[in-house]
């Protein structure tokens, strides 16, 4: 690749100290060490070449002909959901499936079709939060997760009475499977149970939507004539990413603003809009830490040689803290312009649900939460917990008011 040609090519530095367990606790110190080593770092412990800088990640996303999404070796997502979705394909196949769901996720459609449903879901679960009360409330359990689950039930066209806790469990299991690079058998068992439960829903839903199409993602996938296994794989993909990430962003943002009361005050006074808070938070604590790709052939990338058919990890969360792009990058700052962050990826696979997520979280859930609970704060008497690095977010956020 030309990017590498003028700086000389060598094998990339090796990070033999990389500790996946430390990453689960807090990946950011490791990200800093990795970036300091260079744009490409080899990590034998997880069998991957990691791209660490904003430039190296962005360029890889822009060159799918060299960094393919189709892999025969990196199969965790396929095992987790039992099929190959658009996210693990290259164009033109990817484009056909992506083209099917784009119309229902465009900004206009989100505003007209989905935001009213999202707004209703927010009110339902704000009532629930109030009922749980300021001594026991866990924002993640009692608000963020059920709101994100119900929004996803709506947008997928799943039956009205689908249990929000089931949707939450399916999403969590598929995400755990996709991130299961250490091959934990207990996680695979959970994925199989969740797949069977989603299949039971789809068995009735697909024929019903064929008879009476609607505006949902599932219906749009059927309308373009995709075979049932392809529809199924993409529905399960959407379950994986469509609930977990918005849920994490609701909790992460409440936590971040609580830790920065001056910034919360600027948002509440209207000096900063919620859209800017949302984008900065996706940059600062990106819910998806790493995307997998595979080199098509040996390649020279930013001065480093990567072999053919190598598993490559695009470290979105690490690139989002790259000082050469974001000044004082470790600082959460709602006043910065976070444009260009890689939290939703970049290139042909860039998140299909980003407008839906921004509306659901940034325009509806958070403003209404702070309106309804003006004294909302993190309860320091109870423990806040985080988990994960490939997918990372808050797992418990005790709040009081
Ligand atoms: C804050 C919330 C979210 C974040 C941070 C997020 C992040 C991402 C990322 C990083 C990717 C991969 C991009 C790449 O490979 O370049 C992705 C893909 C995708 N996301 Fe999201 N996502 C979010 C919410 C959603 C929602 C709500 C939906 C659906 C309703 C959704 C549906 C998808 C789909 C279908 C893809 C695959 C796109 C493709 O392969 O072309 N996401 N998302």
Short mmCIF file of C-alpha atoms and ligand atoms in Angstrom, two decimals:
data_model
loop_
_atom_site.label_atom_id
_atom_site.label_comp_id
_atom_site.label_asym_id
_atom_site.label_seq_id
_atom_site.Cartn_x
_atom_site.Cartn_y
_atom_site.Cartn_z
CA UNK A 1 0.00 0.00 0.00
CA UNK A 2 1.26 3.44 -0.87
CA UNK A 3 0.66 4.71 2.68
CA UNK A 4 3.55 2.54 3.77
CA UNK A 5 5.84 2.87 0.80
CA UNK A 6 7.70 6.03 1.72
CA UNK A 7 8.38 5.21 5.39
CA UNK A 8 10.01 1.78 4.98
CA UNK A 9 8.43 -1.56 5.76
CA UNK A 10 9.12 -3.87 8.70
CA UNK A 11 7.33 -6.43 10.81
CA UNK A 12 5.12 -4.59 13.28
CA UNK A 13 6.01 -4.35 16.97
CA UNK A 14 4.73 -7.22 19.12
CA UNK A 15 2.70 -6.56 22.28
CA UNK A 16 3.42 -9.80 24.18
CA UNK A 17 2.29 -8.14 27.40
CA UNK A 18 -1.31 -7.75 26.15
CA UNK A 19 -3.69 -9.05 28.83
CA UNK A 20 -7.32 -9.67 27.71
CA UNK A 21 -8.49 -9.78 31.32
CA UNK A 22 -7.02 -6.36 32.08
CA UNK A 23 -8.78 -5.15 28.93
CA UNK A 24 -12.12 -6.32 30.30
CA UNK A 25 -11.59 -4.21 33.41
CA UNK A 26 -10.35 -1.07 31.64
CA UNK A 27 -8.94 -1.13 28.10
CA UNK A 28 -7.82 2.50 27.95
CA UNK A 29 -4.35 2.13 29.56
CA UNK A 30 -3.62 -0.69 27.09
CA UNK A 31 -4.89 1.40 24.17
CA UNK A 32 -2.46 4.14 25.16
CA UNK A 33 0.48 1.70 25.22
CA UNK A 34 -0.58 0.20 21.88
CA UNK A 35 -0.83 3.60 20.17
CA UNK A 36 2.60 4.47 21.52
CA UNK A 37 4.00 1.36 19.80
CA UNK A 38 2.65 2.38 16.38
CA UNK A 39 -0.30 2.25 13.97
CA UNK A 40 0.01 -1.55 13.56
CA UNK A 41 0.78 -3.86 16.49
CA UNK A 42 0.92 -7.65 16.46
CA UNK A 43 -0.77 -9.34 19.45
CA UNK A 44 -0.16 -13.12 19.29
CA UNK A 45 -2.15 -13.69 22.51
CA UNK A 46 -5.38 -12.93 20.60
CA UNK A 47 -4.06 -13.91 17.15
CA UNK A 48 -4.53 -10.45 15.71
CA UNK A 49 -2.81 -7.48 14.12
CA UNK A 50 -4.33 -4.43 15.76
CA UNK A 51 -4.70 -1.06 14.01
CA UNK A 52 -4.44 1.60 16.69
CA UNK A 53 -4.51 5.08 15.15
CA UNK A 54 -7.33 7.09 13.61
CA UNK A 55 -5.55 7.23 10.24
CA UNK A 56 -4.75 3.50 10.08
CA UNK A 57 -8.29 2.45 11.07
CA UNK A 58 -10.01 4.91 8.73
CA UNK A 59 -7.86 3.90 5.77
CA UNK A 60 -8.52 0.20 6.41
CA UNK A 61 -12.28 0.86 6.48
CA UNK A 62 -11.91 2.69 3.16
CA UNK A 63 -10.09 -0.25 1.55
CA UNK A 64 -12.39 -3.27 1.90
CA UNK A 65 -10.66 -4.84 -1.12
CA UNK A 66 -7.60 -5.26 1.14
CA UNK A 67 -9.30 -5.55 4.56
CA UNK A 68 -12.18 -7.91 3.92
CA UNK A 69 -15.19 -8.43 6.19
CA UNK A 70 -15.57 -11.95 4.83
CA UNK A 71 -13.50 -14.37 6.84
CA UNK A 72 -13.35 -18.15 7.01
CA UNK A 73 -11.37 -18.07 10.26
CA UNK A 74 -12.83 -15.29 12.36
CA UNK A 75 -16.18 -16.91 12.97
CA UNK A 76 -17.35 -15.84 16.41
CA UNK A 77 -20.24 -13.70 15.14
CA UNK A 78 -21.40 -16.45 12.76
CA UNK A 79 -21.35 -18.98 15.59
CA UNK A 80 -23.11 -16.57 17.94
CA UNK A 81 -26.03 -15.99 15.61
CA UNK A 82 -25.89 -19.15 13.46
CA UNK A 83 -25.52 -17.43 10.09
CA UNK A 84 -23.51 -14.91 8.06
CA UNK A 85 -25.02 -11.40 8.19
CA UNK A 86 -24.20 -8.37 6.03
CA UNK A 87 -21.56 -7.20 8.52
CA UNK A 88 -19.46 -10.26 7.67
CA UNK A 89 -19.77 -9.91 3.90
CA UNK A 90 -18.17 -7.68 1.27
CA UNK A 91 -19.84 -5.90 -1.60
CA UNK A 92 -21.69 -6.68 -3.78
CA UNK A 93 -23.47 -9.23 -1.49
CA UNK A 94 -23.24 -6.88 1.50
CA UNK A 95 -24.71 -4.02 -0.52
CA UNK A 96 -27.85 -5.96 -1.46
CA UNK A 97 -28.68 -6.72 2.18
CA UNK A 98 -27.68 -3.27 3.42
CA UNK A 99 -29.75 -1.66 0.66
CA UNK A 100 -32.81 -3.52 1.95
CA UNK A 101 -32.70 -2.00 5.44
CA UNK A 102 -31.44 1.51 4.62
CA UNK A 103 -34.86 2.95 3.69
CA UNK A 104 -36.37 2.28 7.10
CA UNK A 105 -33.40 3.72 8.99
CA UNK A 106 -32.93 7.03 7.13
CA UNK A 107 -33.22 10.21 9.23
CA UNK A 108 -36.60 11.21 7.77
CA UNK A 109 -38.08 7.78 8.39
CA UNK A 110 -36.67 7.74 11.92
CA UNK A 111 -38.34 11.08 12.66
CA UNK A 112 -41.69 10.20 11.09
CA UNK A 113 -42.01 6.53 11.86
CA UNK A 114 -39.85 5.54 14.81
CA UNK A 115 -39.42 8.59 17.06
CA UNK A 116 -43.11 8.62 18.15
CA UNK A 117 -42.82 4.97 19.20
CA UNK A 118 -39.46 5.64 20.91
CA UNK A 119 -40.98 8.59 22.81
CA UNK A 120 -43.80 6.39 24.11
CA UNK A 121 -41.33 3.75 25.26
CA UNK A 122 -39.32 6.36 27.15
CA UNK A 123 -42.40 7.46 29.13
CA UNK A 124 -43.35 3.87 29.97
CA UNK A 125 -39.95 3.11 31.43
CA UNK A 126 -39.58 6.47 33.18
CA UNK A 127 -42.73 5.49 35.08
CA UNK A 128 -41.13 2.19 35.91
CA UNK A 129 -37.94 3.89 37.12
CA UNK A 130 -39.99 6.09 39.41
CA UNK A 131 -41.79 3.06 40.81
CA UNK A 132 -38.50 1.30 41.61
CA UNK A 133 -37.58 4.42 43.56
CA UNK A 134 -34.41 6.30 44.54
CA UNK A 135 -33.14 3.66 46.99
CA UNK A 136 -33.00 0.74 44.57
CA UNK A 137 -32.99 2.14 41.04
CA UNK A 138 -30.38 0.85 38.61
CA UNK A 139 -30.53 3.06 35.53
CA UNK A 140 -29.18 0.33 33.32
CA UNK A 141 -31.60 -2.37 34.49
CA UNK A 142 -34.67 -0.20 35.08
CA UNK A 143 -34.49 2.27 32.19
CA UNK A 144 -31.68 2.01 29.61
CA UNK A 145 -32.00 -1.71 28.84
CA UNK A 146 -35.81 -1.93 28.65
CA UNK A 147 -36.12 1.28 26.58
CA UNK A 148 -33.49 0.07 24.11
CA UNK A 149 -35.12 -3.38 23.99
CA UNK A 150 -38.61 -2.06 23.33
CA UNK A 151 -37.32 0.33 20.66
CA UNK A 152 -35.68 -2.61 18.94
CA UNK A 153 -38.81 -4.77 19.20
CA UNK A 154 -40.68 -1.98 17.40
CA UNK A 155 -38.10 -1.33 14.71
CA UNK A 156 -37.73 -5.06 13.95
CA UNK A 157 -41.50 -5.49 13.74
CA UNK A 158 -41.48 -8.18 16.45
CA UNK A 159 -44.85 -8.93 18.13
CA UNK A 160 -46.04 -6.20 20.54
CA UNK A 161 -46.00 -8.62 23.45
CA UNK A 162 -42.36 -9.67 23.00
CA UNK A 163 -40.83 -9.58 26.46
CA UNK A 164 -38.27 -6.74 26.75
CA UNK A 165 -36.16 -8.85 29.08
CA UNK A 166 -36.01 -11.62 26.47
CA UNK A 167 -34.88 -9.17 23.80
CA UNK A 168 -32.26 -7.88 26.22
CA UNK A 169 -31.00 -11.40 26.93
CA UNK A 170 -30.86 -12.35 23.24
CA UNK A 171 -28.86 -9.23 22.47
CA UNK A 172 -26.50 -9.71 25.39
CA UNK A 173 -25.92 -13.37 24.48
CA UNK A 174 -25.23 -12.67 20.80
CA UNK A 175 -22.86 -9.86 21.72
CA UNK A 176 -21.08 -12.09 24.25
CA UNK A 177 -20.73 -14.75 21.54
CA UNK A 178 -19.41 -12.28 18.97
CA UNK A 179 -16.79 -11.11 21.47
CA UNK A 180 -16.00 -14.67 22.63
CA UNK A 181 -12.49 -14.76 21.22
CA UNK A 182 -11.35 -16.83 24.22
CA UNK A 183 -13.94 -19.52 23.31
CA UNK A 184 -15.88 -19.84 26.58
CA UNK A 185 -18.27 -22.84 26.14
CA UNK A 186 -20.84 -21.41 28.55
CA UNK A 187 -21.27 -18.38 26.24
CA UNK A 188 -21.83 -20.64 23.20
CA UNK A 189 -24.50 -22.57 25.13
CA UNK A 190 -26.33 -19.30 25.92
CA UNK A 191 -26.19 -18.29 22.24
CA UNK A 192 -27.81 -21.57 21.18
CA UNK A 193 -30.71 -21.10 23.59
CA UNK A 194 -31.27 -17.51 22.44
CA UNK A 195 -31.09 -18.48 18.77
CA UNK A 196 -33.79 -21.11 19.30
CA UNK A 197 -36.04 -18.57 21.01
CA UNK A 198 -35.63 -15.97 18.25
CA UNK A 199 -36.23 -18.68 15.62
CA UNK A 200 -39.52 -19.52 17.34
CA UNK A 201 -40.61 -15.87 16.95
CA UNK A 202 -39.50 -15.74 13.31
CA UNK A 203 -41.35 -18.93 12.42
CA UNK A 204 -44.66 -17.07 12.76
CA UNK A 205 -43.43 -13.56 12.00
CA UNK A 206 -41.93 -14.13 8.54
CA UNK A 207 -45.09 -15.60 6.95
CA UNK A 208 -47.19 -12.90 8.65
CA UNK A 209 -44.99 -10.09 7.25
CA UNK A 210 -45.04 -11.69 3.81
CA UNK A 211 -48.82 -11.45 3.88
CA UNK A 212 -48.91 -7.95 5.39
CA UNK A 213 -45.66 -6.01 4.95
CA UNK A 214 -44.94 -3.12 7.30
CA UNK A 215 -42.22 -0.49 7.85
CA UNK A 216 -39.99 -2.75 9.97
CA UNK A 217 -36.45 -3.91 9.24
CA UNK A 218 -37.61 -7.54 9.05
CA UNK A 219 -40.30 -6.67 6.52
CA UNK A 220 -37.85 -4.69 4.37
CA UNK A 221 -35.43 -7.62 4.33
CA UNK A 222 -38.22 -9.88 3.08
CA UNK A 223 -39.48 -7.41 0.51
CA UNK A 224 -36.29 -7.49 -1.58
CA UNK A 225 -36.65 -11.25 -1.91
CA UNK A 226 -33.76 -12.40 0.29
CA UNK A 227 -33.93 -16.07 1.30
CA UNK A 228 -35.14 -16.78 4.85
CA UNK A 229 -31.69 -17.75 6.25
CA UNK A 230 -30.30 -14.39 5.06
CA UNK A 231 -33.24 -12.49 6.54
CA UNK A 232 -32.76 -14.41 9.78
CA UNK A 233 -28.99 -13.71 9.95
CA UNK A 234 -29.59 -9.97 9.53
CA UNK A 235 -32.41 -9.88 12.06
CA UNK A 236 -30.12 -11.57 14.58
CA UNK A 237 -27.32 -9.14 13.67
CA UNK A 238 -29.67 -6.24 14.37
CA UNK A 239 -30.70 -7.78 17.67
CA UNK A 240 -27.01 -7.95 18.62
CA UNK A 241 -26.14 -4.35 17.86
CA UNK A 242 -29.49 -2.61 18.00
CA UNK A 243 -30.12 -2.99 21.72
CA UNK A 244 -26.81 -3.35 23.49
CA UNK A 245 -25.13 -0.25 22.08
CA UNK A 246 -27.98 2.26 22.61
CA UNK A 247 -28.46 0.85 26.10
CA UNK A 248 -24.79 1.37 26.86
CA UNK A 249 -24.91 4.91 25.52
CA UNK A 250 -27.82 5.91 27.78
CA UNK A 251 -26.01 4.65 30.87
CA UNK A 252 -22.55 5.79 29.78
CA UNK A 253 -23.78 9.34 29.17
CA UNK A 254 -25.54 9.61 32.52
CA UNK A 255 -22.38 8.36 34.19
CA UNK A 256 -20.14 10.74 32.19
CA UNK A 257 -22.29 13.80 32.93
CA UNK A 258 -22.51 12.87 36.59
CA UNK A 259 -18.71 12.85 36.71
CA UNK A 260 -18.60 16.27 34.97
CA UNK A 261 -21.25 18.41 36.69
CA UNK A 262 -20.14 21.61 34.95
CA UNK A 263 -20.83 19.97 31.59
CA UNK A 264 -24.19 18.67 32.78
CA UNK A 265 -25.05 22.25 33.73
CA UNK A 266 -24.18 23.49 30.21
CA UNK A 267 -26.40 20.84 28.67
CA UNK A 268 -29.28 21.53 31.01
CA UNK A 269 -29.09 25.27 30.37
CA UNK A 270 -29.28 24.63 26.61
CA UNK A 271 -25.77 25.95 25.87
CA UNK A 272 -24.82 22.54 24.49
CA UNK A 273 -27.27 20.32 22.64
CA UNK A 274 -27.86 16.67 23.42
CA UNK A 275 -26.74 15.65 19.94
CA UNK A 276 -23.24 16.95 20.71
CA UNK A 277 -23.22 15.10 24.04
CA UNK A 278 -24.22 11.90 22.28
CA UNK A 279 -21.45 12.15 19.65
CA UNK A 280 -18.77 13.05 22.20
CA UNK A 281 -19.78 10.16 24.44
CA UNK A 282 -19.71 7.67 21.54
CA UNK A 283 -16.16 8.91 20.87
CA UNK A 284 -15.00 8.91 24.50
CA UNK A 285 -16.44 5.59 25.67
CA UNK A 286 -17.13 3.80 22.39
CA UNK A 287 -19.44 0.83 22.93
CA UNK A 288 -17.78 -1.13 20.11
CA UNK A 289 -14.06 -1.30 20.80
CA UNK A 290 -12.87 -3.45 17.92
CA UNK A 291 -14.06 -4.50 14.47
CA UNK A 292 -12.63 -7.60 12.77
CA UNK A 293 -11.28 -7.64 9.24
CA UNK A 294 -9.06 -10.06 7.30
CA UNK A 295 -6.24 -9.19 4.91
CA UNK A 296 -6.88 -10.48 1.40
CA UNK A 297 -3.15 -10.72 0.65
CA UNK A 298 0.10 -9.65 2.30
CA UNK A 299 0.03 -5.90 2.71
CA UNK A 300 2.27 -3.05 3.80
CA UNK A 301 0.22 -0.81 6.03
CA UNK A 302 1.54 2.38 7.60
CA UNK A 303 5.09 1.05 7.49
CA UNK A 304 4.30 -2.45 8.77
CA UNK A 305 3.94 -5.78 7.01
CA UNK A 306 0.77 -7.77 7.66
CA UNK A 307 0.61 -11.31 6.22
CA UNK A 308 -2.11 -12.62 3.91
CA UNK A 309 -5.29 -13.96 5.57
CA UNK A 310 -4.37 -12.38 8.90
CA UNK A 311 -7.02 -11.47 11.45
CA UNK A 312 -6.91 -7.72 11.86
CA UNK A 313 -8.63 -5.78 14.65
CA UNK A 314 -9.65 -2.19 13.91
CA UNK A 315 -9.50 -0.58 17.34
CA UNK A 316 -12.28 2.01 17.12
CA UNK A 317 -12.16 2.91 20.80
CA UNK A 318 -8.38 3.34 20.68
CA UNK A 319 -8.48 5.42 17.48
CA UNK A 320 -11.10 7.63 19.10
CA UNK A 321 -8.51 8.64 21.72
CA UNK A 322 -5.87 9.52 19.10
CA UNK A 323 -4.33 12.83 20.19
CA UNK A 324 -3.36 13.74 16.64
CA UNK A 325 -7.06 14.06 15.80
CA UNK A 326 -8.76 14.89 19.11
CA UNK A 327 -6.87 17.34 21.32
CA UNK A 328 -6.76 16.22 24.96
CA UNK A 329 -8.45 13.06 23.73
CA UNK A 330 -8.78 11.36 27.13
CA UNK A 331 -10.94 14.21 28.33
CA UNK A 332 -14.74 14.02 28.03
CA UNK A 333 -15.67 17.41 26.62
CA UNK A 334 -19.15 18.12 25.29
CA UNK A 335 -17.87 21.40 23.86
CA UNK A 336 -15.45 19.76 21.46
CA UNK A 337 -16.42 18.92 17.90
CA UNK A 338 -16.33 15.13 17.95
CA UNK A 339 -17.07 14.92 14.23
CA UNK A 340 -14.94 12.29 12.53
CA UNK A 341 -15.00 9.91 15.47
CA UNK A 342 -15.09 6.23 14.54
CA UNK A 343 -17.62 4.98 17.10
CA UNK A 344 -20.05 4.03 14.31
CA UNK A 345 -17.27 2.82 12.02
CA UNK A 346 -16.66 4.31 8.61
CA UNK A 347 -16.92 3.12 5.00
CA UNK A 348 -19.51 0.77 3.54
CA UNK A 349 -20.38 -0.94 6.83
CA UNK A 350 -20.84 2.29 8.78
CA UNK A 351 -23.62 1.71 11.31
CA UNK A 352 -27.03 1.49 9.66
CA UNK A 353 -28.77 2.43 12.91
CA UNK A 354 -26.83 5.56 13.83
CA UNK A 355 -29.68 8.00 13.21
CA UNK A 356 -32.15 5.77 15.05
CA UNK A 357 -29.70 5.53 17.97
CA UNK A 358 -29.07 9.27 18.05
CA UNK A 359 -32.81 10.02 18.05
CA UNK A 360 -33.65 7.36 20.62
CA UNK A 361 -30.83 8.22 23.02
CA UNK A 362 -29.84 11.83 22.34
CA UNK A 363 -33.18 13.38 21.41
CA UNK A 364 -35.58 11.36 23.55
CA UNK A 365 -34.29 9.15 26.38
CA UNK A 366 -31.74 11.50 27.94
CA UNK A 367 -33.54 14.86 27.73
CA UNK A 368 -36.73 13.31 29.13
CA UNK A 369 -34.83 11.49 31.87
CA UNK A 370 -33.26 14.71 33.17
CA UNK A 371 -36.54 16.62 32.81
CA UNK A 372 -38.43 14.04 34.81
CA UNK A 373 -35.66 13.54 37.42
CA UNK A 374 -33.92 16.92 37.73
CA UNK A 375 -31.98 15.69 40.79
CA UNK A 376 -30.83 12.45 39.17
CA UNK A 377 -27.32 11.43 40.23
CA UNK A 378 -25.17 8.32 40.44
CA UNK A 379 -25.57 6.71 43.85
CA UNK A 380 -22.04 6.50 45.21
CA UNK A 381 -23.18 4.20 48.05
CA UNK A 382 -23.77 1.40 45.56
CA UNK A 383 -21.33 0.02 43.01
CA UNK A 384 -21.22 0.99 39.32
CA UNK A 385 -19.85 -1.84 37.15
CA UNK A 386 -18.39 -1.96 33.63
CA UNK A 387 -17.54 -4.92 31.46
CA UNK A 388 -15.94 -5.85 28.16
CA UNK A 389 -13.63 -4.30 25.63
CA UNK A 390 -14.62 -5.67 22.19
CA UNK A 391 -18.05 -4.51 23.33
CA UNK A 392 -17.90 -2.30 26.39
CA UNK A 393 -20.42 -0.66 28.60
CA UNK A 394 -21.86 -0.17 32.05
CA UNK A 395 -23.55 -3.26 33.48
CA UNK A 396 -24.97 -1.64 36.63
CA UNK A 397 -25.54 2.07 37.27
CA UNK A 398 -27.19 2.72 40.63
CA UNK A 399 -28.90 6.10 40.60
CA UNK A 400 -30.81 8.16 43.10
CA UNK A 401 -32.68 11.49 43.11
C1 LIG B 1 -24.99 4.03 19.87
C2 LIG B 1 -25.45 2.97 19.26
C3 LIG B 1 -24.71 2.20 18.19
C4 LIG B 1 -23.36 2.10 17.94
C5 LIG B 1 -22.21 2.76 18.70
C6 LIG B 1 -23.20 1.26 16.77
C7 LIG B 1 -21.99 0.93 16.18
C8 LIG B 1 -21.84 0.18 15.03
C9 LIG B 1 -20.58 -0.15 14.42
C10 LIG B 1 -19.21 0.26 14.95
C11 LIG B 1 -20.83 -0.88 13.30
C12 LIG B 1 -19.79 -1.49 12.33
C13 LIG B 1 -19.34 -0.46 11.36
C14 LIG B 1 -18.21 -0.90 10.46
O1 LIG B 1 -17.93 -2.10 10.31
O2 LIG B 1 -17.61 0.01 9.85
C15 LIG B 1 -22.26 -1.03 13.20
C16 LIG B 1 -22.91 -1.71 12.18
C17 LIG B 1 -24.26 -1.91 12.16
N1 LIG B 1 -25.19 -1.40 13.01
FE1 LIG B 1 -24.85 -0.19 14.63
N2 LIG B 1 -24.44 0.85 16.35
C18 LIG B 1 -25.39 1.40 17.17
C19 LIG B 1 -26.76 1.27 17.07
C20 LIG B 1 -27.42 0.54 16.12
C21 LIG B 1 -28.86 0.40 16.01
C22 LIG B 1 -29.87 1.06 16.94
C23 LIG B 1 -29.09 -0.43 14.94
C24 LIG B 1 -30.40 -0.90 14.36
C25 LIG B 1 -31.58 -0.49 14.65
C26 LIG B 1 -27.81 -0.78 14.36
C27 LIG B 1 -27.65 -1.58 13.24
C28 LIG B 1 -26.43 -1.85 12.64
C29 LIG B 1 -26.29 -2.68 11.46
C30 LIG B 1 -27.42 -3.39 10.72
C31 LIG B 1 -24.93 -2.73 11.14
C32 LIG B 1 -24.27 -3.47 9.98
C33 LIG B 1 -24.06 -2.51 8.83
C34 LIG B 1 -23.36 -3.11 7.63
O3 LIG B 1 -22.73 -4.16 7.72
O4 LIG B 1 -23.45 -2.48 6.56
N3 LIG B 1 -26.82 -0.18 15.10
N4 LIG B 1 -22.86 -0.37 14.26
#
